[in-house]
Amino acid sequence: MPVNPEVVDALRADPAAISLRPSLDLSYGDPGRATAMDRFHAQFVRPDDLVLDIGAHVGDRTASYRRLGARVVAVEPQPLCARSIRALYGDDNQVTVVEAACGAAIGALKLHINTANPTVSTASPHFIQATDGAENWQGQVWDAGLNVPATTLDVLIAEHGVPAFTKVDVEGFEDAVLAGLSHPLPALSFEFTTVERAVARRALDRAVALGFTRFNLALGDAMALAEPAWLTATALATLLDALPHSANSGDVYCRR
C-alpha cells in the first residue's frame, strides 16, 4: 500500500514535526531513491514475508518493505516518530507500530534525544561519548531525555512471528539489540558507525553465535552491497576495521 502524499504533506506542515522534515523529504520525496531501495531489499524480502524494522524513524524502510508486499512490525521509541509512522500507515493493517526501544531485556531504557536531529537519538550514552569531537559529528547535541519501554527481539518474535528479515538501526545500540535475540533467523542487517566500531564487532560476534555465516555491507545510504561476494565474519571484521573514519556509517548484512 503506497503512502498517501497528503499525509506526508500534512506532517511536513506540522510545526511540531519540523525536526522531521529533512527525514520526510528524503524518505518520501525521492522516487529514484525509493526504486533503488526496493530493488536492493528484494534480495531479502518477498511478498507475504514478515519484516521487523527496528529503529523505524519515519518509516522509509517500512515503506519499501510494504511496496514489496511484506508485513511489517515497525519498532520506534521516539514519540514524535512513532506518531508520524501511525499517521503514515494508520490505514494499513499490514503495518504494526510498537512504540518502544529494543534492547537486551524487557523493562525500560533511557533514550537520549537529539531534538534538532532525531535520526541520531540513541539509548547508548557510550555512542554520544564516542561522537564528542569526532569528524562529521560536530554540532550534534543530545539535549533531551526520556524513559521509554524496552522490548527484545525474542519478545517481538513471540508476539508477531519469525521474520524473514530484520533491520536494526539504533545508533550504537545494535549489540544490545542482538543480545536480546536467541532465535536463528534467515537474514538481518545492523548499522555500524566508524566512531563505534567496537559495537559493530560485538554485534558481528553475536551474529556468528546465532548461526549466521555470510556477511556483506552497504556504505552510507548506498542501496548496494559493497563486496561482489559474501564474506566470512573474519573477512568482514577486517573490512570494517580498514574503513576510513570518513566512511561514517553503513549497514552489515548477515545471512545463514
Short mmCIF file of C-alpha atoms in Angstrom, two decimals, residues 1-203:
data_model
loop_
_atom_site.label_atom_id
_atom_site.label_comp_id
_atom_site.label_asym_id
_atom_site.label_seq_id
_atom_site.Cartn_x
_atom_site.Cartn_y
_atom_site.Cartn_z
CA MET A 1 0.00 0.00 0.00
CA PRO A 2 1.56 3.34 -1.04
CA VAL A 3 1.87 6.14 1.49
CA ASN A 4 -0.68 8.91 0.98
CA PRO A 5 1.27 12.01 -0.15
CA GLU A 6 -1.31 14.23 1.53
CA VAL A 7 -0.37 12.71 4.89
CA VAL A 8 3.31 13.38 4.17
CA ASP A 9 2.49 17.00 3.29
CA ALA A 10 0.45 17.38 6.49
CA LEU A 11 3.36 16.08 8.58
CA ARG A 12 5.78 18.41 6.82
CA ALA A 13 3.47 21.34 7.56
CA ASP A 14 3.08 20.42 11.24
CA PRO A 15 5.18 22.82 13.37
CA ALA A 16 5.58 20.09 16.00
CA ALA A 17 7.31 17.88 13.41
CA ILE A 18 9.70 20.47 11.99
CA SER A 19 12.74 18.42 13.04
CA LEU A 20 11.47 15.51 10.92
CA ARG A 21 11.14 17.49 7.69
CA PRO A 22 14.60 16.50 6.33
CA SER A 23 13.84 12.84 7.01
CA LEU A 24 10.37 13.10 5.46
CA ASP A 25 11.82 14.80 2.37
CA LEU A 26 14.47 12.11 1.97
CA SER A 27 12.13 9.23 2.74
CA TYR A 28 9.08 10.24 0.71
CA GLY A 29 10.28 12.87 -1.75
CA ASP A 30 12.77 10.97 -3.90
CA PRO A 31 11.18 8.37 -6.24
CA GLY A 32 14.58 7.31 -7.57
CA ARG A 33 15.82 6.50 -4.08
CA ALA A 34 12.64 4.53 -3.37
CA THR A 35 13.10 2.49 -6.56
CA ALA A 36 16.72 1.73 -5.69
CA MET A 37 15.74 0.78 -2.15
CA ASP A 38 13.07 -1.64 -3.39
CA ARG A 39 15.48 -3.23 -5.87
CA PHE A 40 18.03 -3.70 -3.10
CA HIS A 41 15.60 -5.04 -0.49
CA ALA A 42 14.08 -7.51 -2.96
CA GLN A 43 17.03 -9.84 -2.40
CA PHE A 44 15.94 -10.21 1.24
CA VAL A 45 12.18 -9.58 1.26
CA ARG A 46 9.38 -11.26 -0.68
CA PRO A 47 5.59 -10.90 -0.73
CA ASP A 48 3.89 -12.09 2.48
CA ASP A 49 7.17 -12.11 4.43
CA LEU A 50 7.33 -10.64 7.92
CA VAL A 51 9.93 -7.91 8.47
CA LEU A 52 10.99 -6.34 11.78
CA ASP A 53 12.02 -2.71 11.29
CA ILE A 54 13.94 -1.90 14.48
CA GLY A 55 14.56 1.84 14.70
CA ALA A 56 11.93 2.71 12.10
CA HIS A 57 12.31 6.53 12.46
CA VAL A 58 9.78 7.88 9.92
CA GLY A 59 9.29 4.59 8.13
CA ASP A 60 11.16 4.85 4.82
CA ARG A 61 12.33 1.23 5.11
CA THR A 62 8.86 0.20 6.23
CA ALA A 63 7.55 1.82 3.03
CA SER A 64 9.96 -0.22 0.93
CA TYR A 65 9.10 -3.50 2.65
CA ARG A 66 5.41 -2.78 2.13
CA ARG A 67 5.91 -1.99 -1.57
CA LEU A 68 7.49 -5.43 -1.79
CA GLY A 69 4.37 -6.97 -0.22
CA ALA A 70 5.73 -7.75 3.24
CA ARG A 71 4.01 -7.39 6.59
CA VAL A 72 5.98 -5.04 8.85
CA VAL A 73 6.40 -4.53 12.58
CA ALA A 74 7.88 -1.04 12.95
CA VAL A 75 9.58 -0.51 16.31
CA GLU A 76 10.32 3.11 17.24
CA PRO A 77 10.75 4.62 20.74
CA GLN A 78 10.59 8.35 19.91
CA PRO A 79 7.02 9.60 20.41
CA LEU A 80 7.23 12.11 17.55
CA CYS A 81 8.48 9.48 15.11
CA ALA A 82 6.01 6.83 16.29
CA ARG A 83 3.17 9.34 15.86
CA SER A 84 4.36 10.05 12.33
CA ILE A 85 4.51 6.36 11.43
CA ARG A 86 0.99 5.86 12.76
CA ALA A 87 -0.20 8.79 10.63
CA LEU A 88 1.53 7.43 7.53
CA TYR A 89 0.44 3.81 7.95
CA GLY A 90 -2.71 4.10 10.06
CA ASP A 91 -4.86 2.75 7.22
CA ASP A 92 -2.55 -0.18 6.51
CA ASN A 93 -3.42 -3.27 8.53
CA GLN A 94 -0.15 -4.88 7.43
CA VAL A 95 1.92 -2.44 9.50
CA THR A 96 2.08 -2.76 13.28
CA VAL A 97 3.72 0.07 15.23
CA VAL A 98 5.45 -0.78 18.52
CA GLU A 99 6.37 2.37 20.43
CA ALA A 100 9.34 1.04 22.38
CA ALA A 101 13.09 0.71 22.33
CA CYS A 102 14.62 -2.66 21.55
CA GLY A 103 17.42 -3.96 23.72
CA ALA A 104 18.86 -6.88 25.64
CA ALA A 105 15.99 -7.19 28.13
CA ILE A 106 12.43 -6.06 28.67
CA GLY A 107 11.78 -3.16 31.04
CA ALA A 108 12.71 0.46 30.41
CA LEU A 109 15.58 2.38 28.82
CA LYS A 110 16.77 5.98 28.94
CA LEU A 111 16.51 7.44 25.44
CA HIS A 112 18.85 10.34 24.68
CA ILE A 113 17.07 12.54 22.15
CA ASN A 114 18.69 14.92 19.70
CA THR A 115 15.73 17.27 19.26
CA ALA A 116 17.29 19.05 16.24
CA ASN A 117 18.24 15.79 14.51
CA PRO A 118 16.06 12.96 15.85
CA THR A 119 17.55 10.43 13.43
CA VAL A 120 20.59 10.09 15.73
CA SER A 121 18.72 9.77 19.03
CA THR A 122 20.10 6.81 20.95
CA ALA A 123 19.82 4.63 24.03
CA SER A 124 23.62 4.44 24.26
CA PRO A 125 25.49 7.05 26.31
CA HIS A 126 28.73 5.49 25.02
CA PHE A 127 27.71 6.39 21.48
CA ILE A 128 27.27 10.02 22.50
CA GLN A 129 30.71 9.99 24.14
CA ALA A 130 32.26 8.47 21.01
CA THR A 131 30.91 11.26 18.80
CA ASP A 132 32.32 14.03 21.01
CA GLY A 133 34.76 15.96 18.85
CA ALA A 134 34.59 13.42 16.03
CA GLU A 135 34.67 14.47 12.40
CA ASN A 136 31.19 14.53 10.80
CA TRP A 137 29.55 14.82 14.23
CA GLN A 138 30.26 18.46 15.07
CA GLY A 139 27.30 20.34 16.47
CA GLN A 140 25.25 17.28 17.40
CA VAL A 141 23.62 17.73 20.82
CA TRP A 142 21.51 15.22 22.73
CA ASP A 143 19.54 17.76 24.70
CA ALA A 144 16.56 15.78 25.99
CA GLY A 145 15.99 12.50 27.76
CA LEU A 146 13.04 10.19 28.05
CA ASN A 147 12.44 6.89 29.78
CA VAL A 148 10.79 4.53 27.28
CA PRO A 149 9.51 0.94 27.39
CA ALA A 150 12.02 -1.66 26.27
CA THR A 151 11.32 -4.90 24.44
CA THR A 152 13.54 -7.54 22.85
CA LEU A 153 13.72 -9.30 19.52
CA ASP A 154 12.74 -12.54 21.25
CA VAL A 155 9.59 -10.91 22.64
CA LEU A 156 8.71 -9.40 19.27
CA ILE A 157 9.16 -12.77 17.58
CA ALA A 158 6.98 -14.48 20.20
CA GLU A 159 4.24 -11.90 19.59
CA HIS A 160 4.42 -11.46 15.82
CA GLY A 161 6.20 -14.48 14.35
CA VAL A 162 9.61 -15.29 12.87
CA PRO A 163 10.71 -12.59 10.41
CA ALA A 164 12.26 -13.30 7.04
CA PHE A 165 14.34 -10.16 7.50
CA THR A 166 15.19 -7.93 10.45
CA LYS A 167 16.70 -4.46 10.11
CA VAL A 168 18.40 -2.93 13.17
CA ASP A 169 19.36 0.76 13.06
CA VAL A 170 19.59 2.15 16.59
CA GLU A 171 22.65 4.43 16.73
CA GLY A 172 25.29 2.50 18.63
CA PHE A 173 22.90 0.16 20.46
CA GLU A 174 22.92 -2.63 17.88
CA ASP A 175 24.91 -5.04 20.03
CA ALA A 176 22.34 -4.73 22.83
CA VAL A 177 19.50 -5.41 20.40
CA LEU A 178 21.16 -8.58 19.12
CA ALA A 179 21.86 -9.65 22.71
CA GLY A 180 18.09 -9.90 23.06
CA LEU A 181 17.83 -12.44 20.25
CA SER A 182 18.20 -16.19 20.74
CA HIS A 183 16.34 -17.38 17.62
CA PRO A 184 18.19 -18.22 14.40
CA LEU A 185 16.83 -16.03 11.61
CA PRO A 186 17.18 -16.18 7.81
CA ALA A 187 18.70 -12.70 7.39
CA LEU A 188 19.26 -9.43 9.20
CA SER A 189 21.13 -6.16 8.97
CA PHE A 190 22.61 -3.92 11.63
CA GLU A 191 24.00 -0.41 11.36
CA PHE A 192 27.64 0.36 12.11
CA THR A 193 29.46 3.65 12.64
CA THR A 194 33.16 4.32 12.38
CA VAL A 195 33.10 6.12 15.75
CA GLU A 196 31.86 2.95 17.47
CA ARG A 197 33.50 0.04 15.64
CA ALA A 198 33.60 -1.99 18.86
CA VAL A 199 29.79 -2.07 18.87
CA ALA A 200 29.82 -3.45 15.33
CA ARG A 201 32.37 -6.09 16.29
CA ARG A 202 30.23 -7.22 19.23
CA ALA A 203 27.15 -7.30 17.00
#
